[in-house]
Short mmCIF file of C-alpha atoms and ligand atoms in Angstrom, two decimals:
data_model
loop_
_atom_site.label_atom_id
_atom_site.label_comp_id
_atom_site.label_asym_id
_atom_site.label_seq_id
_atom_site.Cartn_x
_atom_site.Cartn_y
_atom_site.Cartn_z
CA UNK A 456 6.28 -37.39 -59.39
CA UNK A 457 3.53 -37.56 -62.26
CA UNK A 458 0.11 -37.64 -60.84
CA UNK A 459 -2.84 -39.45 -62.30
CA UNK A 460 -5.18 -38.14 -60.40
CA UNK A 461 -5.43 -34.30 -59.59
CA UNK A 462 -8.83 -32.83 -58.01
CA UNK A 463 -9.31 -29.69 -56.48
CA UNK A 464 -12.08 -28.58 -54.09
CA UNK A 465 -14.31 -31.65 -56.02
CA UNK A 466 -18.16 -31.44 -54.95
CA UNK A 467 -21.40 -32.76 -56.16
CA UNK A 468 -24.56 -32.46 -54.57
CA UNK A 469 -27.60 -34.13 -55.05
CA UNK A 470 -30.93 -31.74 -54.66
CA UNK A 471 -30.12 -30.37 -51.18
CA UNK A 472 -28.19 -33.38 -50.23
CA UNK A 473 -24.26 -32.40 -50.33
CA UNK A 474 -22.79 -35.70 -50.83
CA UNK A 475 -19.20 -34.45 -51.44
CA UNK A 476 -18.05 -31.18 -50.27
CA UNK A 477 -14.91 -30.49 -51.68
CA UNK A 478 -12.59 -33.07 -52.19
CA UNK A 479 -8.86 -32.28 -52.83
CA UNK A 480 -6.67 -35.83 -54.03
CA UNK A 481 -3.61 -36.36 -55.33
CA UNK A 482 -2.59 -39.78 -56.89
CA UNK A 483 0.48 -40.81 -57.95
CA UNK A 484 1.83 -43.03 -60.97
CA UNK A 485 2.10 -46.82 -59.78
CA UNK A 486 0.25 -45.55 -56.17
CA UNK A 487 -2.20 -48.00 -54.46
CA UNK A 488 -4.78 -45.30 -53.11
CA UNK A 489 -7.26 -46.31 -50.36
CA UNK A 490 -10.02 -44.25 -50.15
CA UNK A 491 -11.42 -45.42 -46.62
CA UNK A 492 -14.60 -44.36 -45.42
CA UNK A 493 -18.21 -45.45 -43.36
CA UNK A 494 -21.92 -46.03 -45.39
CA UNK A 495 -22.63 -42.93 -47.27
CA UNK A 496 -19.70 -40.77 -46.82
CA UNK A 497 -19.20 -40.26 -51.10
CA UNK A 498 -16.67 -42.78 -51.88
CA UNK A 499 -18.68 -43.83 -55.01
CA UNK A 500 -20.17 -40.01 -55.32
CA UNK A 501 -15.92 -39.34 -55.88
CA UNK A 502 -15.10 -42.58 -58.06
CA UNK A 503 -18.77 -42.13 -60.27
CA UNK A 504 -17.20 -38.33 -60.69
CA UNK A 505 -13.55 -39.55 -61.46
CA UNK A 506 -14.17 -41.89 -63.92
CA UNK A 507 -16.75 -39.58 -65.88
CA UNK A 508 -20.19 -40.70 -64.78
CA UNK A 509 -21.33 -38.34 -62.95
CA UNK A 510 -20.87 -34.10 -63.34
CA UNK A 511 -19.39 -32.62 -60.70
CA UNK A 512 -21.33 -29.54 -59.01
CA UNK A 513 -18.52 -27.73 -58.29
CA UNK A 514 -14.37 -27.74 -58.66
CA UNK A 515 -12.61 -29.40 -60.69
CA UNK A 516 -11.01 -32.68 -61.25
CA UNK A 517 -8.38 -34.32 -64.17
CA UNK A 518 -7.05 -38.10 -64.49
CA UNK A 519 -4.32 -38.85 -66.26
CA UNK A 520 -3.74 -35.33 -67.20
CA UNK A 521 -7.31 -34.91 -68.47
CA UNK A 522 -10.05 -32.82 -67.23
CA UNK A 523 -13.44 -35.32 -66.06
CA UNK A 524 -15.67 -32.26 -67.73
CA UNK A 525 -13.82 -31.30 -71.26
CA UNK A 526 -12.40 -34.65 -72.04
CA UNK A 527 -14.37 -37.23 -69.98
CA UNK A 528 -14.59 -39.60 -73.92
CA UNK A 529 -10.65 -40.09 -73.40
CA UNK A 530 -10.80 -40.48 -70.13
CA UNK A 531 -12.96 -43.29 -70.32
CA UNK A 532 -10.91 -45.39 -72.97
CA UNK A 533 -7.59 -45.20 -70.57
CA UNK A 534 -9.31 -46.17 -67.40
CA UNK A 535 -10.54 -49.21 -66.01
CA UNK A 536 -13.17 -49.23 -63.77
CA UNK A 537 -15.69 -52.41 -61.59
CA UNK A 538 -18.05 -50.49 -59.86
CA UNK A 539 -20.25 -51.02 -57.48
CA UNK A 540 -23.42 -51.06 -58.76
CA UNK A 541 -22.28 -52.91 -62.03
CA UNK A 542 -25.09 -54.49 -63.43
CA UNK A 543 -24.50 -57.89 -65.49
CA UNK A 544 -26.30 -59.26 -67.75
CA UNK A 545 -28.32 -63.01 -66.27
CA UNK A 546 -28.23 -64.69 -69.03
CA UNK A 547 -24.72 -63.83 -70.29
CA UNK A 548 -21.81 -66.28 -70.17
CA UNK A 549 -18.66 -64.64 -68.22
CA UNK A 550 -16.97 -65.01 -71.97
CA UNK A 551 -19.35 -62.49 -73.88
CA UNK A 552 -19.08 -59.82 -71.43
CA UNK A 553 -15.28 -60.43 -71.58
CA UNK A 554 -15.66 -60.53 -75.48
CA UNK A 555 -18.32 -57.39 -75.42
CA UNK A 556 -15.95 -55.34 -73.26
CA UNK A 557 -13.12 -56.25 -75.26
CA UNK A 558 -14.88 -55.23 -78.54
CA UNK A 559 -16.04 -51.66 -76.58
CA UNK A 560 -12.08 -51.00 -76.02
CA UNK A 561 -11.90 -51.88 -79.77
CA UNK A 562 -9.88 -54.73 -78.95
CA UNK A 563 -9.32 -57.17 -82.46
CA UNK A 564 -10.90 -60.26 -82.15
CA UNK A 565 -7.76 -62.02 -81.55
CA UNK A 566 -6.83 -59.61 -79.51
CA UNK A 567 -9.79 -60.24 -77.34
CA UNK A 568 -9.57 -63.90 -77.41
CA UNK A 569 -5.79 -63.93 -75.99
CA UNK A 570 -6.92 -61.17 -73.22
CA UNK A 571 -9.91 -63.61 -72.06
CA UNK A 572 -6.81 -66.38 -71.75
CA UNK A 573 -4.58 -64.44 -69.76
CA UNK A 574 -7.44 -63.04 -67.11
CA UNK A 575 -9.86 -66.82 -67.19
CA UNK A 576 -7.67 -67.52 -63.84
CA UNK A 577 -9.34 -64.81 -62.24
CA UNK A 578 -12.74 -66.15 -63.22
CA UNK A 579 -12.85 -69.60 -62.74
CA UNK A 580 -12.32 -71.71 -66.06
CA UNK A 581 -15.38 -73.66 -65.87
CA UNK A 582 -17.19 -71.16 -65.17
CA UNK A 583 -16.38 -68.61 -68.11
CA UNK A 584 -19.13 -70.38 -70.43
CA UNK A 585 -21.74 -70.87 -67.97
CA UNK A 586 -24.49 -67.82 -67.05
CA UNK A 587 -23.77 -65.36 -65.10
CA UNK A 588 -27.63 -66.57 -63.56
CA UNK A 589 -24.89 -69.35 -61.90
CA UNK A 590 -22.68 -67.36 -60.95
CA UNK A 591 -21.73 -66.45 -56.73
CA UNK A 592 -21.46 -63.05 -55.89
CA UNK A 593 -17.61 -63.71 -55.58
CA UNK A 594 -17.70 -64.88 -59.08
CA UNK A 595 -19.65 -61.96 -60.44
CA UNK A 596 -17.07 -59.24 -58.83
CA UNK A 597 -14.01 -61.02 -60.42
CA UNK A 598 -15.99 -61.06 -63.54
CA UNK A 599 -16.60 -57.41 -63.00
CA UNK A 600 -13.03 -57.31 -62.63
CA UNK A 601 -11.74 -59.16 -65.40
CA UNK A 602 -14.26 -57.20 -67.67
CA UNK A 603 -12.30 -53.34 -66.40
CA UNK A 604 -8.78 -55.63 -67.15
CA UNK A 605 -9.57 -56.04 -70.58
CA UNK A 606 -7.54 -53.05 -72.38
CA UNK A 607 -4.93 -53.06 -69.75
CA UNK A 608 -5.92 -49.88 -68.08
CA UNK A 609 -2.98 -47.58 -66.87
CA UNK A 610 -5.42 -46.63 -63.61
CA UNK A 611 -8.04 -48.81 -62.38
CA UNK A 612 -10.96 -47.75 -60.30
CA UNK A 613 -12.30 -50.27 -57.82
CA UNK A 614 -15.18 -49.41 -55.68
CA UNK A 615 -15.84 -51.96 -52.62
CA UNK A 616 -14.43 -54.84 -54.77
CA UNK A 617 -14.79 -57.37 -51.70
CA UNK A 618 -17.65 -55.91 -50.31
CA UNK A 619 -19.81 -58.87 -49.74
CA UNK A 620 -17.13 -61.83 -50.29
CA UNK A 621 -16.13 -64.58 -48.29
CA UNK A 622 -12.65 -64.53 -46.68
CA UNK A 623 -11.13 -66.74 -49.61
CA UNK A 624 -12.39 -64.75 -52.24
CA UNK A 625 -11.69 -61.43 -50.29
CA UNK A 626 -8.38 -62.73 -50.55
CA UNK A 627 -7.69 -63.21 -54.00
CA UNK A 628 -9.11 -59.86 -54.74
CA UNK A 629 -6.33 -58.67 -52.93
CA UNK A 630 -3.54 -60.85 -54.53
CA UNK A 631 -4.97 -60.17 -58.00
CA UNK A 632 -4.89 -56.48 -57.21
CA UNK A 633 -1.52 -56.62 -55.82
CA UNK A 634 -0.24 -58.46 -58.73
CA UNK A 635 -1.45 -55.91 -61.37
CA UNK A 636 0.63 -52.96 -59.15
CA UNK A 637 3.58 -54.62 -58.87
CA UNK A 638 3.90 -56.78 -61.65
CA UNK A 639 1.80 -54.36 -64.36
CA UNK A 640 2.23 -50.82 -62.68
CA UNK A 641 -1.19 -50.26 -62.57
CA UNK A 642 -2.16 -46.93 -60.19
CA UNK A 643 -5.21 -48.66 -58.34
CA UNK A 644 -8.22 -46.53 -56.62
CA UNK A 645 -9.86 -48.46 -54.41
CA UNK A 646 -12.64 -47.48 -52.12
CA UNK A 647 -13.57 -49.37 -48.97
CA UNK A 648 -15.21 -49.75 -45.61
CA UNK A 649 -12.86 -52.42 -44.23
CA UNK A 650 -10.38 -50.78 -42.37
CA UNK A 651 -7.95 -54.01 -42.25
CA UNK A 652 -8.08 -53.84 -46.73
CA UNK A 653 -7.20 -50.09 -46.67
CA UNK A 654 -4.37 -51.07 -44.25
CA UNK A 655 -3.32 -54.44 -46.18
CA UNK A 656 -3.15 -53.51 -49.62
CA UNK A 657 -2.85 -49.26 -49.83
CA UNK A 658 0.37 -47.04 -49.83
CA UNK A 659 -1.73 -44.39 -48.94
CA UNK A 660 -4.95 -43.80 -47.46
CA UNK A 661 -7.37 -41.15 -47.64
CA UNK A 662 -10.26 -41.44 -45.26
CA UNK A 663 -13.54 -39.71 -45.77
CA UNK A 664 -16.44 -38.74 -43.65
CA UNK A 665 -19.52 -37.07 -44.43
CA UNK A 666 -18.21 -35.74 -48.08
CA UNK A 667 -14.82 -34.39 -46.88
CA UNK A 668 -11.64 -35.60 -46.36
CA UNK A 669 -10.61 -36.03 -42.93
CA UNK A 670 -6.95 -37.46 -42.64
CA UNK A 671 -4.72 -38.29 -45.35
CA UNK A 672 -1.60 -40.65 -45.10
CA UNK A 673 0.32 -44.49 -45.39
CA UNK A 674 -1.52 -46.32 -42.92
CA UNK A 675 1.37 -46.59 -40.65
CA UNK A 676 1.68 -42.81 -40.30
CA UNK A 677 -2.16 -42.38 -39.99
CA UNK A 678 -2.13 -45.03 -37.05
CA UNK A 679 1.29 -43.50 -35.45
CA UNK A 680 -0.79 -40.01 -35.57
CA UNK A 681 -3.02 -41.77 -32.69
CA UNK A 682 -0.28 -42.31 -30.15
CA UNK A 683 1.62 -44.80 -28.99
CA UNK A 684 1.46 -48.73 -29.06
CA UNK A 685 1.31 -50.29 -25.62
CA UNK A 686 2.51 -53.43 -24.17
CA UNK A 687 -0.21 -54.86 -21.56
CA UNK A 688 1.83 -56.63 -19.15
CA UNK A 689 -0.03 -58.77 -16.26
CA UNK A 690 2.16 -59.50 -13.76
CA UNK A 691 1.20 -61.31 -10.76
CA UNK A 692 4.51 -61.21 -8.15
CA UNK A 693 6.73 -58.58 -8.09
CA UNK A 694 4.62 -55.48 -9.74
CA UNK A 695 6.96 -52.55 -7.93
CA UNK A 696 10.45 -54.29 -8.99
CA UNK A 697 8.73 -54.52 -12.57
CA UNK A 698 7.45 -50.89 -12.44
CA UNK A 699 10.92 -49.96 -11.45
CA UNK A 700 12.68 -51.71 -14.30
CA UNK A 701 10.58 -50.54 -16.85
CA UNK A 702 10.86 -47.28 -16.05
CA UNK A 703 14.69 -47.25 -16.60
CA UNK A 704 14.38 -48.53 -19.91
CA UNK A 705 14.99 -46.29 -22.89
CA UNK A 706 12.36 -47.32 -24.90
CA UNK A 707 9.52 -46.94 -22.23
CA UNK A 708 7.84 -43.84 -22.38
CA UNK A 709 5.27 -44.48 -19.63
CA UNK A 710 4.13 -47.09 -17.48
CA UNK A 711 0.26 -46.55 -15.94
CA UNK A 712 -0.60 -49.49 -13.48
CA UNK A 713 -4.17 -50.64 -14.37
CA UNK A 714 -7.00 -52.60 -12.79
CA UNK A 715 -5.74 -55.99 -14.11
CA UNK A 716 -2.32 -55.29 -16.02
CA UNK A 717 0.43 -53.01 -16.25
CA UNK A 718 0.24 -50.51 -19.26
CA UNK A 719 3.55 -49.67 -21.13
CA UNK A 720 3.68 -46.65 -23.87
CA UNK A 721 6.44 -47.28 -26.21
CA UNK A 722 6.85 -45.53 -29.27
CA UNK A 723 7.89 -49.05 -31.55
CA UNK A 724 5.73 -51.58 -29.97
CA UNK A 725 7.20 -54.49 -32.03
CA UNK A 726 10.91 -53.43 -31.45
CA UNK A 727 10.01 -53.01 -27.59
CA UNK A 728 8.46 -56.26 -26.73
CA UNK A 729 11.74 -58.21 -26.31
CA UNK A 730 14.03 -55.53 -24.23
CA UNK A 731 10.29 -55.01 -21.70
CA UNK A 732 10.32 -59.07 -21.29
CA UNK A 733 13.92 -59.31 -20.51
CA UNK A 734 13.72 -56.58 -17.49
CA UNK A 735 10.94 -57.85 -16.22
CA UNK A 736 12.71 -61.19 -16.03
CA UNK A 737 15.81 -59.18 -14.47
CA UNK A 738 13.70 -57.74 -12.07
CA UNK A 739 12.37 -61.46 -11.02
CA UNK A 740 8.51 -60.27 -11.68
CA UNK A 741 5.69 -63.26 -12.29
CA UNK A 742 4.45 -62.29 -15.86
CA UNK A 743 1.41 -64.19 -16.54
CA UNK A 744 0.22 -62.33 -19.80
CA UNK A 745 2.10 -59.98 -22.14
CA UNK A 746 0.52 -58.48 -25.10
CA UNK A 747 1.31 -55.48 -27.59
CA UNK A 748 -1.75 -53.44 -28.70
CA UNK A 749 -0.66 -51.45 -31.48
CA UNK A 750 -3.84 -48.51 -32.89
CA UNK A 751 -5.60 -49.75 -35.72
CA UNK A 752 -7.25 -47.52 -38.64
CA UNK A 753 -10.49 -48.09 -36.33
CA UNK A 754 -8.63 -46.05 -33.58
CA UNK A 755 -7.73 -43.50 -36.65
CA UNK A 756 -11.04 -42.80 -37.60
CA UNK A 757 -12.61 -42.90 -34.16
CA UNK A 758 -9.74 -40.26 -33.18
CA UNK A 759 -10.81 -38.17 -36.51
CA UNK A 760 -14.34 -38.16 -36.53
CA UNK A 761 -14.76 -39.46 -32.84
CA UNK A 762 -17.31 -41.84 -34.28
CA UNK A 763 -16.55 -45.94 -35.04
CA UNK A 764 -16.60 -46.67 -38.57
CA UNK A 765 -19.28 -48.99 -38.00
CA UNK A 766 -18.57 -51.60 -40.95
CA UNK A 767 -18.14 -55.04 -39.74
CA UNK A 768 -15.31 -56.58 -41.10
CA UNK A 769 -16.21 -60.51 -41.33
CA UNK A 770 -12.88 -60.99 -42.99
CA UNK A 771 -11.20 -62.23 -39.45
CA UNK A 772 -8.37 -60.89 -39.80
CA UNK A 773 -6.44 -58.24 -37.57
CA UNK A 774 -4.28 -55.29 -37.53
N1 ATP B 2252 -28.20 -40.24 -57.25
C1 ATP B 2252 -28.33 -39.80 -56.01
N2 ATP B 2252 -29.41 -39.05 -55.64
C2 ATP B 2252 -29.52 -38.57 -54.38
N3 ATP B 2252 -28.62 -38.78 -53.40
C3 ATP B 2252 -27.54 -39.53 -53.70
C4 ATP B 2252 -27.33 -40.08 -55.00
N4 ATP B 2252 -26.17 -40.75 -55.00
C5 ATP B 2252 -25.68 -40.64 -53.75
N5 ATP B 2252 -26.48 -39.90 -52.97
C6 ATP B 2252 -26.26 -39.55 -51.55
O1 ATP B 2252 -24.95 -39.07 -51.43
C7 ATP B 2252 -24.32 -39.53 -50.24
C8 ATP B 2252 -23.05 -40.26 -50.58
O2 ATP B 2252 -23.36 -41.46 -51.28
P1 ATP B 2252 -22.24 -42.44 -51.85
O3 ATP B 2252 -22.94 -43.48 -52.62
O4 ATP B 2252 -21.20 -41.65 -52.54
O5 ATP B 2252 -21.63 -43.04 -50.51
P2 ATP B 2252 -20.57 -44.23 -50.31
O6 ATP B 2252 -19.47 -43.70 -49.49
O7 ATP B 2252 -20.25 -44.81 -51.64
O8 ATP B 2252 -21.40 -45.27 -49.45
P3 ATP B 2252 -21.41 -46.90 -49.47
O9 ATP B 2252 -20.24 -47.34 -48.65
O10 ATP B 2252 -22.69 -47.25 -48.83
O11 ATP B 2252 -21.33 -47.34 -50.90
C9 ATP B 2252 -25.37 -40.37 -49.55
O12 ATP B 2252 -26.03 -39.54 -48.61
C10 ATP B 2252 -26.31 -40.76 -50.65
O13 ATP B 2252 -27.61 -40.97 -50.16
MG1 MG B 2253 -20.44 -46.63 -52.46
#
């Protein structure tokens, strides 16, 4: 597997503030990368570092084969990168910052002016010629987006790209950056303190806590690694016929009887929600409520760092 991004025991500090303290990563060609972590942890200390901007204090780091140190200029023309501190100009139309970009890859003109057709969907049409002064904060970050799309990057960097957004434009972040893997190829690095976009768009996720790396894997494995899902069950007649059943099933690992509801530990959750409902309808129980809680990446970190990741995710969705 050819990996675009290689770094090995990575740190910077800042004066005596050790903002990342040693970072290994490994990112594949055509990967989606998550890099999950709470306010402050060095998600942007790591990106800032990977794409060149800032010197690392200590290890080492390359991208695309390169080292960040020795050969951060051609680095820097391969990569794409919206950060999240980008800075755009008021009293700039969404078209010359395409058009400047474009001219800093040393795109042609033409070039250029066929790039700014094929990404305009991602700004909105009418609103490529007006300021940037007009511009919602949604707009601006698939500006900032468009503008790192311009040379077709091979990797693209994306720190907290939907930070801030509304649910709608949250969401076509997400399709956009879906589109480019799958339909371009493009490896994607993408940092982020919502737990459900780290679990909706990433093959793999790394999370990271207070400068190091704390657990590493596809969401699925990473929320597996917490334990089992459970099926609440509230039954109101026949609890010790249902108790009985379920315990003869195969794919019940447990049954606890709760204050209000009947817990079930199955390994599958969503493969063991039909077989639980049919025995307890063998065993002529009164269900009233059945619901599967599987863990979520909250549960992951809490279980890694015993600590809630303390974002709040207005996106209203769930996982
Ligand atoms: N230029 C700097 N000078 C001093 N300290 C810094 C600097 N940049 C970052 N830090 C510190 O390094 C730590 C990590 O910051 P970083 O910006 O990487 O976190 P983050 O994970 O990106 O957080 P957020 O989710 O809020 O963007 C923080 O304690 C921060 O205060
Ligand atoms: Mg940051």
């Amino acid at each position: 597997m050819e990996m675009v991004i290689e770094a090995d025991g990575l740190k910077r500090s800042f004066g005596d503030v050790d903002a990342v303290r040693g970072v290994d990563l490994q990112v594949a060609k055509g990967e989606i990368y998550g890099f999950l972590g709470p306010n402050g942890a060095g998600k942007s200390t790591v990106v800032k570092m990977l794409t060149t901007l800032l010197t690392p204090t200590g290890g080492s780091a390359k991208v695309l084969g390169m080292d960040v140190v020795d050969q951060a200029d051609d680095i820097r023309l391969r990569i794409g990168a919206a950060l999240q501190d980008a800075s755009l100009d008021d009293k700039q139309s969404g078209r010359e910052i395409l058009r400047m970009q474009g001219a800093l890859y040393g795109l042609t003109k033409p070039e250029v002016e066929q790039r700014i057709d094929e990404l305009s969907t991602l700004v909105e049409f009418d609103a490529i010629d007006r300021w940037i002064r007009t511009y919602s904060g949604g707009m601006k970050r698939r500006l900032d987006l468009a503008a790192s799309l311009m040379h077709n990057p091979d990797l693209l960097f994306l720190d907290e790209p939907t930070t801030g957004l509304d649910p709608t434009s949250r969401a076509r972040v997400w399709e956009e950056v879906r589109a480019l893997n799958t339909e371009l190829g493009t490896t994607i690095f993408l940092t982020t303190q919502y737990l459900e976009e780290a679990d909706e768009l990433a093959d793999r996720v790394g999370i990271i806590n207070a400068g190091q790396i704390v657990g590493e894997g596809t969401p699925d494995a990473l929320k597996k690694s917490v334990g089992a899902d459970v099926i609440q069950v509230r039954v109101t007649e026949g609890v010790d016929a249902a108790i009985t059943a379920l315990n003869q099933l195969d794919v019940v690992d447990k049954v606890e009887q709760g204050p209000r509801a009947l817990l079930i530990s199955v390994s599958d959750g969503a493969a063991s929600v039909s077989p639980v409902a049919v025995a307890l309808d063998e065993a002529g129980a009164t269900v009233a409520e059945l619901t599967l809680r599987t863990p979520t990446l909250d549960d992951v970190f809490l279980d890694l760092t015993g600590d809630r990741i303390g974002a709040t995710d207005d996106s209203g969705g769930t996982s």
